[in-house]
Short mmCIF file of N, CA and C in Angstrom, two decimals:
data_model
loop_
_atom_site.label_atom_id
_atom_site.label_comp_id
_atom_site.label_asym_id
_atom_site.label_seq_id
_atom_site.Cartn_x
_atom_site.Cartn_y
_atom_site.Cartn_z
N MET D 1 -9.67 1.84 6.95
CA MET D 1 -8.59 1.81 6.06
C MET D 1 -8.61 2.93 5.03
N GLY D 2 -9.80 3.32 4.64
CA GLY D 2 -9.91 4.39 3.61
C GLY D 2 -9.29 5.68 4.12
N GLU D 3 -9.43 5.97 5.39
CA GLU D 3 -8.85 7.30 5.96
C GLU D 3 -7.36 7.24 5.94
N MET D 4 -6.79 6.12 6.26
CA MET D 4 -5.37 5.97 6.23
C MET D 4 -4.78 6.19 4.77
N TYR D 5 -5.54 5.54 3.87
CA TYR D 5 -5.23 5.69 2.40
C TYR D 5 -5.28 7.19 2.01
N ASP D 6 -6.37 7.81 2.38
CA ASP D 6 -6.53 9.25 2.06
C ASP D 6 -5.38 10.08 2.55
N GLU D 7 -5.03 9.91 3.82
CA GLU D 7 -3.89 10.58 4.38
C GLU D 7 -2.63 10.30 3.62
N PHE D 8 -2.37 9.05 3.28
CA PHE D 8 -1.21 8.75 2.46
C PHE D 8 -1.18 9.38 1.17
N VAL D 9 -2.32 9.37 0.41
CA VAL D 9 -2.38 10.07 -0.89
C VAL D 9 -2.09 11.50 -0.70
N GLU D 10 -2.62 12.14 0.20
CA GLU D 10 -2.31 13.53 0.49
C GLU D 10 -0.83 13.84 0.77
N PHE D 11 -0.24 12.89 1.55
CA PHE D 11 1.19 13.01 1.84
C PHE D 11 2.03 12.88 0.58
N ILE D 12 1.71 11.87 -0.27
CA ILE D 12 2.47 11.75 -1.50
C ILE D 12 2.25 12.91 -2.48
N GLN D 13 1.00 13.45 -2.53
CA GLN D 13 0.70 14.48 -3.40
C GLN D 13 1.43 15.78 -3.06
N ASN D 14 1.89 15.79 -1.84
CA ASN D 14 2.71 17.00 -1.33
C ASN D 14 4.17 16.70 -1.32
N SER D 15 4.58 15.69 -1.93
CA SER D 15 6.05 15.22 -2.02
C SER D 15 6.59 15.32 -3.36
N ASP D 16 7.90 15.12 -3.43
CA ASP D 16 8.64 15.17 -4.73
C ASP D 16 8.44 13.96 -5.58
N VAL D 17 7.69 12.94 -5.20
CA VAL D 17 7.52 11.70 -5.96
C VAL D 17 6.05 11.73 -6.53
N LYS D 18 5.28 12.79 -6.33
CA LYS D 18 3.94 12.74 -6.75
C LYS D 18 3.71 12.43 -8.23
N ASP D 19 4.53 12.86 -9.13
CA ASP D 19 4.36 12.60 -10.49
C ASP D 19 5.06 11.33 -10.97
N LYS D 20 5.63 10.55 -10.03
CA LYS D 20 6.40 9.37 -10.39
C LYS D 20 5.79 8.10 -9.94
N VAL D 21 4.61 8.16 -9.23
CA VAL D 21 4.07 6.95 -8.65
C VAL D 21 2.49 6.89 -9.01
N ASP D 22 2.07 5.73 -9.14
CA ASP D 22 0.64 5.42 -9.18
C ASP D 22 0.20 4.79 -7.90
N ILE D 23 -0.85 5.25 -7.32
CA ILE D 23 -1.35 4.64 -6.02
C ILE D 23 -2.63 4.06 -6.21
N LYS D 24 -2.88 2.90 -5.63
CA LYS D 24 -4.12 2.13 -5.82
C LYS D 24 -4.47 1.60 -4.48
N PHE D 25 -5.81 1.72 -4.20
CA PHE D 25 -6.45 1.15 -2.97
C PHE D 25 -7.31 -0.03 -3.28
N ILE D 26 -7.17 -1.15 -2.71
CA ILE D 26 -7.91 -2.35 -2.84
C ILE D 26 -8.56 -2.56 -1.50
N ASP D 27 -9.86 -2.56 -1.54
CA ASP D 27 -10.67 -2.95 -0.32
C ASP D 27 -10.91 -4.40 -0.28
N VAL D 28 -10.07 -5.13 0.54
CA VAL D 28 -10.15 -6.56 0.63
C VAL D 28 -11.53 -7.11 1.02
N MET D 29 -12.34 -6.24 1.61
CA MET D 29 -13.70 -6.78 1.94
C MET D 29 -14.74 -6.54 0.83
N GLU D 30 -14.43 -5.68 -0.12
CA GLU D 30 -15.44 -5.41 -1.18
C GLU D 30 -14.95 -5.64 -2.54
N ASP D 31 -13.63 -5.45 -2.91
CA ASP D 31 -13.12 -5.61 -4.16
C ASP D 31 -12.76 -7.13 -4.46
N SER D 32 -12.67 -7.48 -5.66
CA SER D 32 -12.31 -8.77 -6.14
C SER D 32 -10.77 -8.89 -5.85
N LEU D 33 -10.31 -10.04 -5.30
CA LEU D 33 -8.95 -10.24 -5.13
C LEU D 33 -8.27 -11.14 -6.23
N ASP D 34 -9.06 -11.40 -7.27
CA ASP D 34 -8.55 -12.14 -8.42
C ASP D 34 -7.30 -11.43 -8.93
N GLY D 35 -6.23 -12.22 -9.03
CA GLY D 35 -4.92 -11.67 -9.48
C GLY D 35 -4.08 -11.23 -8.32
N TYR D 36 -4.59 -11.23 -7.07
CA TYR D 36 -3.79 -10.79 -5.99
C TYR D 36 -3.60 -12.06 -4.99
N ASP D 37 -2.97 -13.06 -5.56
CA ASP D 37 -2.80 -14.30 -4.80
C ASP D 37 -1.95 -14.08 -3.49
N ALA D 38 -0.93 -13.25 -3.61
CA ALA D 38 -0.12 -13.00 -2.43
C ALA D 38 -0.94 -12.36 -1.25
N VAL D 39 -1.90 -11.47 -1.73
CA VAL D 39 -2.67 -10.82 -0.64
C VAL D 39 -3.60 -11.91 -0.03
N LYS D 40 -4.21 -12.71 -0.85
CA LYS D 40 -5.08 -13.76 -0.28
C LYS D 40 -4.35 -14.63 0.78
N THR D 41 -3.12 -15.06 0.33
CA THR D 41 -2.30 -15.90 1.19
C THR D 41 -1.95 -15.25 2.52
N MET D 42 -1.58 -13.98 2.44
CA MET D 42 -1.17 -13.25 3.66
C MET D 42 -2.41 -13.03 4.59
N LEU D 43 -3.50 -12.79 4.02
CA LEU D 43 -4.77 -12.65 4.79
C LEU D 43 -5.15 -13.94 5.50
N GLU D 44 -4.98 -15.08 4.72
CA GLU D 44 -5.22 -16.38 5.32
C GLU D 44 -4.35 -16.70 6.42
N LYS D 45 -3.14 -16.25 6.37
CA LYS D 45 -2.14 -16.54 7.38
C LYS D 45 -2.25 -15.53 8.53
N GLY D 46 -3.17 -14.53 8.45
CA GLY D 46 -3.42 -13.70 9.60
C GLY D 46 -2.60 -12.46 9.69
N TYR D 47 -1.93 -12.08 8.53
CA TYR D 47 -1.18 -10.84 8.57
C TYR D 47 -2.16 -9.60 8.71
N GLY D 48 -1.75 -8.64 9.45
CA GLY D 48 -2.61 -7.50 9.70
C GLY D 48 -2.66 -6.55 8.49
N MET D 49 -3.79 -5.86 8.39
CA MET D 49 -3.92 -4.84 7.41
C MET D 49 -3.50 -3.53 7.97
N PRO D 50 -3.10 -2.55 7.16
CA PRO D 50 -3.14 -2.74 5.65
C PRO D 50 -1.91 -3.47 5.16
N LEU D 51 -2.15 -4.17 3.98
CA LEU D 51 -1.01 -4.76 3.28
C LEU D 51 -0.60 -3.80 2.27
N THR D 52 0.72 -3.55 2.20
CA THR D 52 1.28 -2.42 1.37
C THR D 52 2.26 -3.02 0.36
N ALA D 53 2.05 -2.73 -0.91
CA ALA D 53 3.12 -3.23 -1.91
C ALA D 53 3.73 -2.06 -2.63
N VAL D 54 4.94 -2.34 -3.10
CA VAL D 54 5.72 -1.43 -3.91
C VAL D 54 6.09 -2.20 -5.19
N ASN D 55 5.79 -1.67 -6.35
CA ASN D 55 6.06 -2.37 -7.60
C ASN D 55 5.43 -3.74 -7.63
N GLY D 56 4.29 -3.93 -7.11
CA GLY D 56 3.64 -5.19 -7.08
C GLY D 56 4.08 -6.28 -6.10
N ARG D 57 5.08 -5.89 -5.28
CA ARG D 57 5.52 -6.75 -4.29
C ARG D 57 5.13 -6.31 -2.89
N LEU D 58 4.55 -7.25 -2.10
CA LEU D 58 4.19 -6.81 -0.72
C LEU D 58 5.41 -6.58 0.13
N ARG D 59 5.40 -5.35 0.75
CA ARG D 59 6.51 -4.93 1.48
C ARG D 59 6.26 -4.76 3.01
N PHE D 60 5.02 -4.36 3.30
CA PHE D 60 4.67 -4.10 4.67
C PHE D 60 3.31 -4.66 5.02
N TYR D 61 3.10 -4.96 6.31
CA TYR D 61 1.81 -5.29 6.75
C TYR D 61 1.54 -4.66 8.13
N GLY D 62 0.35 -4.38 8.49
CA GLY D 62 0.11 -3.67 9.77
C GLY D 62 0.31 -2.25 9.50
N GLY D 63 0.35 -1.48 10.55
CA GLY D 63 0.56 -0.04 10.46
C GLY D 63 1.92 0.32 9.97
N ILE D 64 1.98 1.41 9.17
CA ILE D 64 3.28 1.93 8.67
C ILE D 64 3.15 3.43 8.61
N SER D 65 4.17 4.11 8.82
CA SER D 65 4.16 5.61 8.77
C SER D 65 4.23 6.00 7.29
N ASN D 66 3.72 7.12 6.94
CA ASN D 66 3.87 7.67 5.62
C ASN D 66 5.34 7.83 5.25
N GLU D 67 6.09 8.26 6.23
CA GLU D 67 7.53 8.50 5.97
C GLU D 67 8.26 7.24 5.61
N MET D 68 7.94 6.15 6.27
CA MET D 68 8.57 4.87 5.95
C MET D 68 8.22 4.41 4.63
N PHE D 69 6.98 4.50 4.34
CA PHE D 69 6.52 4.10 2.91
C PHE D 69 7.11 4.99 1.83
N TYR D 70 7.23 6.25 2.15
CA TYR D 70 7.84 7.25 1.14
C TYR D 70 9.30 6.77 0.94
N GLU D 71 10.08 6.41 2.04
CA GLU D 71 11.45 6.05 1.88
C GLU D 71 11.56 4.83 1.05
N GLU D 72 10.61 3.88 1.17
CA GLU D 72 10.69 2.62 0.40
C GLU D 72 10.40 2.88 -1.01
N ILE D 73 9.44 3.78 -1.33
CA ILE D 73 9.18 4.27 -2.69
C ILE D 73 10.38 4.87 -3.35
N LYS D 74 11.09 5.71 -2.62
CA LYS D 74 12.29 6.47 -3.14
C LYS D 74 13.30 5.37 -3.56
N LYS D 75 13.45 4.35 -2.80
CA LYS D 75 14.42 3.22 -3.12
C LYS D 75 14.20 2.63 -4.55
N HIS D 76 12.92 2.66 -4.95
CA HIS D 76 12.51 1.92 -6.15
C HIS D 76 12.36 2.89 -7.37
N LEU D 77 12.64 4.12 -7.17
CA LEU D 77 12.48 5.06 -8.31
C LEU D 77 13.89 5.25 -9.09
#
């Protein structure tokens, strides 16, 4: 997952939204999920990783292209 995240960060850093977004990676195997109840629920239900949120709301699960995620970000700016 870390590699996908790194690629996404690079993609965003090379885009027009780079100064308008904060990106955070949570390792569900190592980081505490306290405060991430929706993530816990989705994992318990078997949703695939990565789980992706925009403005704190889960929007995607499983694989997603950087372009699709970028378009979703643009909708919320």
